[in-house]
PDB file of C-alpha atoms in Angstrom:
ATOM      1  CA  UNK A 323      -9.018 -11.997   9.775  1.00  0.00           C
ATOM      2  CA  UNK A 324     -11.613 -13.352   7.679  1.00  0.00           C
ATOM      3  CA  UNK A 325     -11.855 -16.681   6.288  1.00  0.00           C
ATOM      4  CA  UNK A 326     -10.589 -16.141   3.388  1.00  0.00           C
ATOM      5  CA  UNK A 327      -7.146 -15.207   4.271  1.00  0.00           C
ATOM      6  CA  UNK A 328      -3.359 -16.600   3.312  1.00  0.00           C
ATOM      7  CA  UNK A 329      -2.278 -19.047   4.964  1.00  0.00           C
ATOM      8  CA  UNK A 330       1.557 -19.190   6.219  1.00  0.00           C
ATOM      9  CA  UNK A 331       3.222 -20.601   3.032  1.00  0.00           C
ATOM     10  CA  UNK A 332       4.629 -24.454   4.249  1.00  0.00           C
ATOM     11  CA  UNK A 333       8.391 -22.701   3.820  1.00  0.00           C
ATOM     12  CA  UNK A 334       7.054 -20.576   6.210  1.00  0.00           C
ATOM     13  CA  UNK A 335       5.175 -23.124   9.049  1.00  0.00           C
ATOM     14  CA  UNK A 336       8.960 -23.750  11.266  1.00  0.00           C
ATOM     15  CA  UNK A 337       9.541 -19.847  11.501  1.00  0.00           C
ATOM     16  CA  UNK A 338       5.435 -19.508  12.820  1.00  0.00           C
ATOM     17  CA  UNK A 339       5.754 -22.505  14.270  1.00  0.00           C
ATOM     18  CA  UNK A 340       8.601 -20.803  16.339  1.00  0.00           C
ATOM     19  CA  UNK A 341       6.720 -17.431  16.747  1.00  0.00           C
ATOM     20  CA  UNK A 342       4.402 -19.372  18.651  1.00  0.00           C
ATOM     21  CA  UNK A 343       6.460 -21.460  21.576  1.00  0.00           C
ATOM     22  CA  UNK A 344       8.188 -18.124  22.136  1.00  0.00           C
ATOM     23  CA  UNK A 345       4.931 -16.348  22.253  1.00  0.00           C
ATOM     24  CA  UNK A 346       3.893 -18.613  24.179  1.00  0.00           C
ATOM     25  CA  UNK A 347      -0.269 -19.247  22.993  1.00  0.00           C
ATOM     26  CA  UNK A 348      -1.182 -21.775  19.611  1.00  0.00           C
ATOM     27  CA  UNK A 349      -3.354 -19.739  17.435  1.00  0.00           C
ATOM     28  CA  UNK A 350      -6.459 -21.061  15.922  1.00  0.00           C
ATOM     29  CA  UNK A 351      -6.397 -18.041  12.616  1.00  0.00           C
ATOM     30  CA  UNK A 352      -1.845 -19.096  11.903  1.00  0.00           C
ATOM     31  CA  UNK A 353      -2.230 -16.306   9.168  1.00  0.00           C
ATOM     32  CA  UNK A 354      -2.520 -14.137  11.905  1.00  0.00           C
ATOM     33  CA  UNK A 355       0.518 -15.208  13.656  1.00  0.00           C
ATOM     34  CA  UNK A 356       2.444 -14.899  10.160  1.00  0.00           C
ATOM     35  CA  UNK A 357       0.968 -10.939   9.094  1.00  0.00           C
ATOM     36  CA  UNK A 358       2.001 -10.209  12.075  1.00  0.00           C
ATOM     37  CA  UNK A 359       5.349 -10.765  11.591  1.00  0.00           C
ATOM     38  CA  UNK A 360       5.414 -10.254   7.926  1.00  0.00           C
ATOM     39  CA  UNK A 361       7.708  -6.866   7.249  1.00  0.00           C
ATOM     40  CA  UNK A 362       6.545  -3.918   4.306  1.00  0.00           C
ATOM     41  CA  UNK A 363       9.524  -4.911   2.554  1.00  0.00           C
ATOM     42  CA  UNK A 364       8.311  -8.511   2.135  1.00  0.00           C
ATOM     43  CA  UNK A 365       4.872  -7.767   1.592  1.00  0.00           C
ATOM     44  CA  UNK A 366       2.980  -8.399  -1.816  1.00  0.00           C
ATOM     45  CA  UNK A 367      -0.552  -9.226  -3.932  1.00  0.00           C
ATOM     46  CA  UNK A 368      -2.337 -11.399  -0.804  1.00  0.00           C
ATOM     47  CA  UNK A 369       0.439 -11.340   1.585  1.00  0.00           C
ATOM     48  CA  UNK A 370       0.114  -8.048   3.988  1.00  0.00           C
ATOM     49  CA  UNK A 371       2.081  -6.264   6.181  1.00  0.00           C
ATOM     50  CA  UNK A 372       2.153  -5.725   9.867  1.00  0.00           C
ATOM     51  CA  UNK A 373       1.168  -3.142   9.453  1.00  0.00           C
ATOM     52  CA  UNK A 374      -2.403  -2.101   9.998  1.00  0.00           C
ATOM     53  CA  UNK A 375      -2.260  -4.487  12.730  1.00  0.00           C
ATOM     54  CA  UNK A 376       0.582  -2.631  15.278  1.00  0.00           C
ATOM     55  CA  UNK A 377      -1.970  -0.019  13.903  1.00  0.00           C
ATOM     56  CA  UNK A 378      -4.619  -1.754  16.670  1.00  0.00           C
ATOM     57  CA  UNK A 379      -1.514  -3.272  18.754  1.00  0.00           C
ATOM     58  CA  UNK A 380      -0.645   0.230  19.735  1.00  0.00           C
ATOM     59  CA  UNK A 381      -4.016   0.732  20.627  1.00  0.00           C
ATOM     60  CA  UNK A 382      -4.717  -2.256  22.602  1.00  0.00           C
ATOM     61  CA  UNK A 383      -1.353  -2.027  24.385  1.00  0.00           C
ATOM     62  CA  UNK A 384      -2.245   1.545  25.529  1.00  0.00           C
ATOM     63  CA  UNK A 385      -5.402   0.387  26.951  1.00  0.00           C
ATOM     64  CA  UNK A 386      -3.916  -2.224  29.579  1.00  0.00           C
ATOM     65  CA  UNK A 387      -1.236  -0.342  30.766  1.00  0.00           C
ATOM     66  CA  UNK A 388      -4.077   2.826  31.254  1.00  0.00           C
ATOM     67  CA  UNK A 389      -6.313   0.211  32.363  1.00  0.00           C
ATOM     68  CA  UNK A 390      -2.847  -1.913  34.409  1.00  0.00           C
ATOM     69  CA  UNK A 391      -2.417   1.925  36.241  1.00  0.00           C
ATOM     70  CA  UNK A 392      -5.397   3.344  36.462  1.00  0.00           C
ATOM     71  CA  UNK A 393      -6.463   0.253  38.858  1.00  0.00           C
ATOM     72  CA  UNK A 394      -2.766   0.151  40.467  1.00  0.00           C
ATOM     73  CA  UNK A 395      -2.314   3.683  41.509  1.00  0.00           C
ATOM     74  CA  UNK A 396      -5.900   5.032  42.218  1.00  0.00           C
ATOM     75  CA  UNK A 397      -4.143   8.182  44.029  1.00  0.00           C
ATOM     76  CA  UNK A 398      -2.532   9.436  41.372  1.00  0.00           C
ATOM     77  CA  UNK A 399      -3.816  12.513  39.469  1.00  0.00           C
ATOM     78  CA  UNK A 400      -3.818  11.740  36.047  1.00  0.00           C
ATOM     79  CA  UNK A 401      -0.814  14.481  34.685  1.00  0.00           C
ATOM     80  CA  UNK A 402       1.399  11.711  36.627  1.00  0.00           C
ATOM     81  CA  UNK A 403      -0.426   8.747  35.329  1.00  0.00           C
ATOM     82  CA  UNK A 404       0.054  10.316  31.524  1.00  0.00           C
ATOM     83  CA  UNK A 405       3.852  10.748  32.267  1.00  0.00           C
ATOM     84  CA  UNK A 406       3.942   7.266  33.386  1.00  0.00           C
ATOM     85  CA  UNK A 407       1.752   5.336  30.993  1.00  0.00           C
ATOM     86  CA  UNK A 408       4.207   7.127  28.198  1.00  0.00           C
ATOM     87  CA  UNK A 409       7.640   5.255  29.612  1.00  0.00           C
ATOM     88  CA  UNK A 410       5.964   1.935  29.862  1.00  0.00           C
ATOM     89  CA  UNK A 411       4.112   2.057  26.072  1.00  0.00           C
ATOM     90  CA  UNK A 412       7.447   3.124  25.347  1.00  0.00           C
ATOM     91  CA  UNK A 413       9.307   2.907  21.687  1.00  0.00           C
ATOM     92  CA  UNK A 414      12.381   1.612  23.814  1.00  0.00           C
ATOM     93  CA  UNK A 415      10.010  -0.943  25.373  1.00  0.00           C
ATOM     94  CA  UNK A 416       8.786  -2.148  23.698  1.00  0.00           C
ATOM     95  CA  UNK A 417      11.800  -3.126  21.745  1.00  0.00           C
ATOM     96  CA  UNK A 418      13.168  -4.413  24.865  1.00  0.00           C
ATOM     97  CA  UNK A 419      10.264  -7.314  25.015  1.00  0.00           C
ATOM     98  CA  UNK A 420      10.450  -7.960  21.139  1.00  0.00           C
ATOM     99  CA  UNK A 421      13.993  -8.432  21.795  1.00  0.00           C
ATOM    100  CA  UNK A 422      13.753 -10.527  24.541  1.00  0.00           C
ATOM    101  CA  UNK A 423      11.282 -12.742  22.715  1.00  0.00           C
ATOM    102  CA  UNK A 424      13.192 -12.319  20.032  1.00  0.00           C
ATOM    103  CA  UNK A 425      10.516 -11.397  17.510  1.00  0.00           C
ATOM    104  CA  UNK A 426      13.164  -9.484  14.948  1.00  0.00           C
ATOM    105  CA  UNK A 427      14.834 -12.896  13.338  1.00  0.00           C
ATOM    106  CA  UNK A 428      10.751 -13.677  13.115  1.00  0.00           C
ATOM    107  CA  UNK A 429       9.995 -11.761  10.914  1.00  0.00           C
ATOM    108  CA  UNK A 430       9.182 -11.945   7.791  1.00  0.00           C
ATOM    109  CA  UNK A 431      11.714  -9.777   5.979  1.00  0.00           C
ATOM    110  CA  UNK A 432      12.424  -8.328   1.982  1.00  0.00           C
ATOM    111  CA  UNK A 433      15.839  -8.097   1.011  1.00  0.00           C
ATOM    112  CA  UNK A 434      19.034  -6.521   2.168  1.00  0.00           C
ATOM    113  CA  UNK A 435      16.123  -5.530   5.566  1.00  0.00           C
ATOM    114  CA  UNK A 436      17.710  -7.331   8.122  1.00  0.00           C
ATOM    115  CA  UNK A 437      20.961  -6.483   7.410  1.00  0.00           C
ATOM    116  CA  UNK A 438      20.003  -3.141   8.434  1.00  0.00           C
ATOM    117  CA  UNK A 439      20.633  -3.448  12.345  1.00  0.00           C
ATOM    118  CA  UNK A 440      20.057  -0.103  12.575  1.00  0.00           C
ATOM    119  CA  UNK A 441      16.314  -0.606  12.080  1.00  0.00           C
ATOM    120  CA  UNK A 442      15.972  -3.741  14.505  1.00  0.00           C
ATOM    121  CA  UNK A 443      14.231  -2.116  17.566  1.00  0.00           C
ATOM    122  CA  UNK A 444      11.723  -0.881  15.121  1.00  0.00           C
ATOM    123  CA  UNK A 445      11.409  -3.460  13.436  1.00  0.00           C
ATOM    124  CA  UNK A 446      11.149  -5.088  16.960  1.00  0.00           C
ATOM    125  CA  UNK A 447       8.723  -2.319  18.780  1.00  0.00           C
ATOM    126  CA  UNK A 448       6.258  -2.551  15.522  1.00  0.00           C
ATOM    127  CA  UNK A 449       6.529  -5.943  14.890  1.00  0.00           C
ATOM    128  CA  UNK A 450       5.679  -6.049  19.256  1.00  0.00           C
ATOM    129  CA  UNK A 451       3.186  -3.537  18.483  1.00  0.00           C
ATOM    130  CA  UNK A 452       1.874  -6.214  15.454  1.00  0.00           C
ATOM    131  CA  UNK A 453       1.756  -9.239  17.840  1.00  0.00           C
ATOM    132  CA  UNK A 454      -1.143  -7.986  20.737  1.00  0.00           C
ATOM    133  CA  UNK A 455      -2.993  -7.726  18.053  1.00  0.00           C
ATOM    134  CA  UNK A 456      -3.290 -11.170  15.993  1.00  0.00           C
ATOM    135  CA  UNK A 457      -3.330 -12.373  19.831  1.00  0.00           C
ATOM    136  CA  UNK A 458      -6.062  -9.951  20.293  1.00  0.00           C
ATOM    137  CA  UNK A 459      -7.915 -10.722  17.011  1.00  0.00           C
ATOM    138  CA  UNK A 460      -7.400 -14.457  18.052  1.00  0.00           C
ATOM    139  CA  UNK A 461      -7.970 -15.197  21.785  1.00  0.00           C
ATOM    140  CA  UNK A 462      -9.723 -11.698  22.740  1.00  0.00           C
ATOM    141  CA  UNK A 463      -8.930  -9.602  25.689  1.00  0.00           C
ATOM    142  CA  UNK A 464      -7.996 -11.100  28.087  1.00  0.00           C
ATOM    143  CA  UNK A 465      -5.471 -12.869  26.649  1.00  0.00           C
ATOM    144  CA  UNK A 466      -4.165  -9.808  24.987  1.00  0.00           C
ATOM    145  CA  UNK A 467      -3.510  -7.779  28.428  1.00  0.00           C
ATOM    146  CA  UNK A 468      -2.030 -11.055  29.550  1.00  0.00           C
ATOM    147  CA  UNK A 469       0.533 -11.042  27.394  1.00  0.00           C
ATOM    148  CA  UNK A 470       1.408  -7.463  27.766  1.00  0.00           C
ATOM    149  CA  UNK A 471       1.500  -6.935  31.468  1.00  0.00           C
ATOM    150  CA  UNK A 472       3.051 -10.082  31.568  1.00  0.00           C
ATOM    151  CA  UNK A 473       5.939  -8.372  29.046  1.00  0.00           C
ATOM    152  CA  UNK A 474       6.245  -5.146  30.003  1.00  0.00           C
ATOM    153  CA  UNK A 475       5.487  -5.536  33.006  1.00  0.00           C
ATOM    154  CA  UNK A 476       9.337  -4.073  33.931  1.00  0.00           C
ATOM    155  CA  UNK A 477       8.110  -1.339  32.027  1.00  0.00           C
ATOM    156  CA  UNK A 478       5.593  -0.231  34.159  1.00  0.00           C
ATOM    157  CA  UNK A 479       7.589  -1.254  37.905  1.00  0.00           C
ATOM    158  CA  UNK A 480       9.938   0.922  36.882  1.00  0.00           C
ATOM    159  CA  UNK A 481       7.743   4.322  36.066  1.00  0.00           C
ATOM    160  CA  UNK A 482       5.860   3.205  38.842  1.00  0.00           C
ATOM    161  CA  UNK A 483       9.190   4.239  41.045  1.00  0.00           C
ATOM    162  CA  UNK A 484      11.060   5.982  38.625  1.00  0.00           C
ATOM    163  CA  UNK A 485      11.261  10.069  39.270  1.00  0.00           C
ATOM    164  CA  UNK A 486       8.923  10.133  36.849  1.00  0.00           C
ATOM    165  CA  UNK A 487       6.204   9.749  38.633  1.00  0.00           C
ATOM    166  CA  UNK A 488       6.391  13.558  40.423  1.00  0.00           C
ATOM    167  CA  UNK A 489       4.333  15.813  39.007  1.00  0.00           C
ATOM    168  CA  UNK A 490       7.255  18.204  38.438  1.00  0.00           C
ATOM    169  CA  UNK A 491       4.609  20.629  36.598  1.00  0.00           C
ATOM    170  CA  UNK A 492       3.380  21.252  39.569  1.00  0.00           C
ATOM    171  CA  UNK A 493       7.346  21.355  41.362  1.00  0.00           C
ATOM    172  CA  UNK A 494       8.076  23.801  38.036  1.00  0.00           C
ATOM    173  CA  UNK A 495       5.155  26.253  38.723  1.00  0.00           C
ATOM    174  CA  UNK A 496       5.280  26.561  42.493  1.00  0.00           C
ATOM    175  CA  UNK A 497       9.214  26.976  41.932  1.00  0.00           C
ATOM    176  CA  UNK A 498       8.379  29.617  39.293  1.00  0.00           C
ATOM    177  CA  UNK A 499       6.068  31.611  41.342  1.00  0.00           C
ATOM    178  CA  UNK A 500       8.526  31.483  45.004  1.00  0.00           C
ATOM    179  CA  UNK A 501      11.719  32.461  42.841  1.00  0.00           C
ATOM    180  CA  UNK A 502      11.622  33.915  39.709  1.00  0.00           C
ATOM    181  CA  UNK A 503       8.636  35.458  39.932  1.00  0.00           C
ATOM    182  CA  UNK A 504       6.687  35.123  37.296  1.00  0.00           C
ATOM    183  CA  UNK A 505       4.647  31.656  35.558  1.00  0.00           C
ATOM    184  CA  UNK A 506       5.344  28.422  33.711  1.00  0.00           C
ATOM    185  CA  UNK A 507       4.786  28.261  30.234  1.00  0.00           C
ATOM    186  CA  UNK A 508       4.462  25.742  27.666  1.00  0.00           C
ATOM    187  CA  UNK A 509       5.639  26.619  24.341  1.00  0.00           C
ATOM    188  CA  UNK A 510       4.819  23.663  21.748  1.00  0.00           C
ATOM    189  CA  UNK A 511       7.608  22.928  19.145  1.00  0.00           C
ATOM    190  CA  UNK A 512       5.767  21.008  16.694  1.00  0.00           C
ATOM    191  CA  UNK A 513       5.257  16.811  16.291  1.00  0.00           C
ATOM    192  CA  UNK A 514       6.649  14.373  14.488  1.00  0.00           C
ATOM    193  CA  UNK A 515       6.702  10.774  13.987  1.00  0.00           C
ATOM    194  CA  UNK A 516       2.875   8.102  12.476  1.00  0.00           C
ATOM    195  CA  UNK A 517      -0.771   9.627  12.886  1.00  0.00           C
ATOM    196  CA  UNK A 518      -0.869   6.989  15.293  1.00  0.00           C
ATOM    197  CA  UNK A 519       2.468   6.764  17.311  1.00  0.00           C
ATOM    198  CA  UNK A 520       3.503  10.859  17.006  1.00  0.00           C
ATOM    199  CA  UNK A 521       6.295  12.647  18.862  1.00  0.00           C
ATOM    200  CA  UNK A 522       5.711  16.032  20.346  1.00  0.00           C
ATOM    201  CA  UNK A 523       8.177  18.337  21.923  1.00  0.00           C
ATOM    202  CA  UNK A 524       7.867  21.070  24.863  1.00  0.00           C
ATOM    203  CA  UNK A 525       9.421  23.919  25.699  1.00  0.00           C
ATOM    204  CA  UNK A 526       9.676  24.960  29.341  1.00  0.00           C
ATOM    205  CA  UNK A 527       9.199  28.706  29.026  1.00  0.00           C
ATOM    206  CA  UNK A 528       9.537  30.998  32.403  1.00  0.00           C
ATOM    207  CA  UNK A 529       9.570  35.031  33.060  1.00  0.00           C
ATOM    208  CA  UNK A 530      10.189  35.137  29.230  1.00  0.00           C
ATOM    209  CA  UNK A 531      12.609  32.369  28.846  1.00  0.00           C
ATOM    210  CA  UNK A 532      13.354  28.477  28.030  1.00  0.00           C
ATOM    211  CA  UNK A 533      14.463  26.501  30.375  1.00  0.00           C
ATOM    212  CA  UNK A 534      14.125  23.884  28.638  1.00  0.00           C
ATOM    213  CA  UNK A 535      12.800  20.982  26.346  1.00  0.00           C
ATOM    214  CA  UNK A 536      11.819  17.496  25.590  1.00  0.00           C
ATOM    215  CA  UNK A 537      10.235  14.828  23.652  1.00  0.00           C
ATOM    216  CA  UNK A 538       6.760  12.784  24.022  1.00  0.00           C
ATOM    217  CA  UNK A 539       4.154  10.273  22.848  1.00  0.00           C
ATOM    218  CA  UNK A 540       1.709  12.387  24.686  1.00  0.00           C
ATOM    219  CA  UNK A 541       1.728  16.656  24.538  1.00  0.00           C
ATOM    220  CA  UNK A 542       1.349  16.338  28.691  1.00  0.00           C
ATOM    221  CA  UNK A 543       4.160  13.638  28.805  1.00  0.00           C
ATOM    222  CA  UNK A 544       6.445  16.384  26.915  1.00  0.00           C
ATOM    223  CA  UNK A 545       4.891  19.493  29.183  1.00  0.00           C
ATOM    224  CA  UNK A 546       5.642  16.750  32.144  1.00  0.00           C
ATOM    225  CA  UNK A 547       9.134  15.946  30.695  1.00  0.00           C
ATOM    226  CA  UNK A 548       9.989  19.167  29.922  1.00  0.00           C
ATOM    227  CA  UNK A 549       9.364  20.767  32.984  1.00  0.00           C
ATOM    228  CA  UNK A 550      12.090  18.276  34.565  1.00  0.00           C
ATOM    229  CA  UNK A 551      14.335  19.359  32.282  1.00  0.00           C
ATOM    230  CA  UNK A 552      14.177  23.140  33.325  1.00  0.00           C
ATOM    231  CA  UNK A 553      14.646  22.243  36.735  1.00  0.00           C
ATOM    232  CA  UNK A 554      17.721  20.929  35.878  1.00  0.00           C
ATOM    233  CA  UNK A 555      18.852  23.904  34.385  1.00  0.00           C
ATOM    234  CA  UNK A 556      18.106  26.313  36.807  1.00  0.00           C
ATOM    235  CA  UNK A 557      19.996  23.885  39.215  1.00  0.00           C
ATOM    236  CA  UNK A 558      22.579  24.236  37.139  1.00  0.00           C
ATOM    237  CA  UNK A 559      23.009  27.738  36.444  1.00  0.00           C
ATOM    238  CA  UNK A 560      25.331  29.051  38.028  1.00  0.00           C
ATOM    239  CA  UNK A 561      23.587  32.277  38.856  1.00  0.00           C
ATOM    240  CA  UNK A 562      22.617  33.941  42.569  1.00  0.00           C
ATOM    241  CA  UNK A 563      19.858  31.580  43.195  1.00  0.00           C
ATOM    242  CA  UNK A 564      19.073  32.542  47.458  1.00  0.00           C
ATOM    243  CA  UNK A 565      19.863  29.402  49.070  1.00  0.00           C
ATOM    244  CA  UNK A 566      16.910  28.649  49.785  1.00  0.00           C
ATOM    245  CA  UNK A 567      15.986  28.109  46.404  1.00  0.00           C
ATOM    246  CA  UNK A 568      18.767  25.972  45.400  1.00  0.00           C
ATOM    247  CA  UNK A 569      17.724  23.444  48.351  1.00  0.00           C
ATOM    248  CA  UNK A 570      14.675  23.304  47.303  1.00  0.00           C
ATOM    249  CA  UNK A 571      15.430  22.286  43.760  1.00  0.00           C
ATOM    250  CA  UNK A 572      17.599  19.591  45.357  1.00  0.00           C
ATOM    251  CA  UNK A 573      15.421  18.476  47.702  1.00  0.00           C
ATOM    252  CA  UNK A 574      13.025  18.137  43.892  1.00  0.00           C
ATOM    253  CA  UNK A 575      15.729  16.440  41.804  1.00  0.00           C
ATOM    254  CA  UNK A 576      17.628  13.880  43.985  1.00  0.00           C
TER     255      UNK A 576
END
C-alpha cells in the first residue's frame, strides 16, 4: 500500500485493535488491515474494498500450501499433491479458519450485509485471503507463511491422511482396463466462479458411459474427484461384477 493510503477512521480503531489481537500481529501499516476487513458493500472513494487483497492472498495461500506439501511429501506424485492442495485451500477450509479467528464479526460491511447469514462462509473465506495478503505486504512472506500454516494446519493434516491422497485416476484406469474393456476418459463440463478462483466440473467416462461427476479448484483435482465418484458408482451398481472386481473396488474404497 502506498504512503498516501487512508488510515482507519477513529470509529474503526477498536475494531482494528481487536483484529490485530486476533491475528497476533501489530501492523506497521494499519491501513492495510482496514482495507483487508472492508467488504465491497462498505467501500467508497478513498476506501477501497478488500477484493484486490483477496486476489493476492489467494495466490499467497496457494504458494505457502504448495511449498509445504512439496517439502513434506517428497515421494508423492504431482496428481496427489494437487488433490491435497485443493482440499487445503478450499473455500470451506479458509472459511473455517476465518470463523476460528472471528473475522466475519470484524468486517466492515454495508447496510444489511451482516444480516445475510448465508453469506457468512463466503465473507469469511474472502476475508481470510485478504488478511493473508495484508500480512504479506506488511511483514513479508515468512510472516504470511507462518500464519497460513498455523491456521490451515488442520486442513493440511486432514488432507494428508484422508483418502483424497489416493490416486483415484490411476485406480480407475487400471480397473476400467482390467474389467470393463476400455479406458477412463474425462469430459470437461465447464467452469464457474471468479477468474482468480475458478471451479472446474468434470465427468469420468468409461466405455462411453458417464459414471461420475465432480468439481474442484483445479482440472486435475476435479478429475481425481470424478474418478473417485466413478469408482463409488460402480460399486453401488447392482450389476454382475465378477467377485474379483468387486473385491478390488472394496479394497480401493475401504
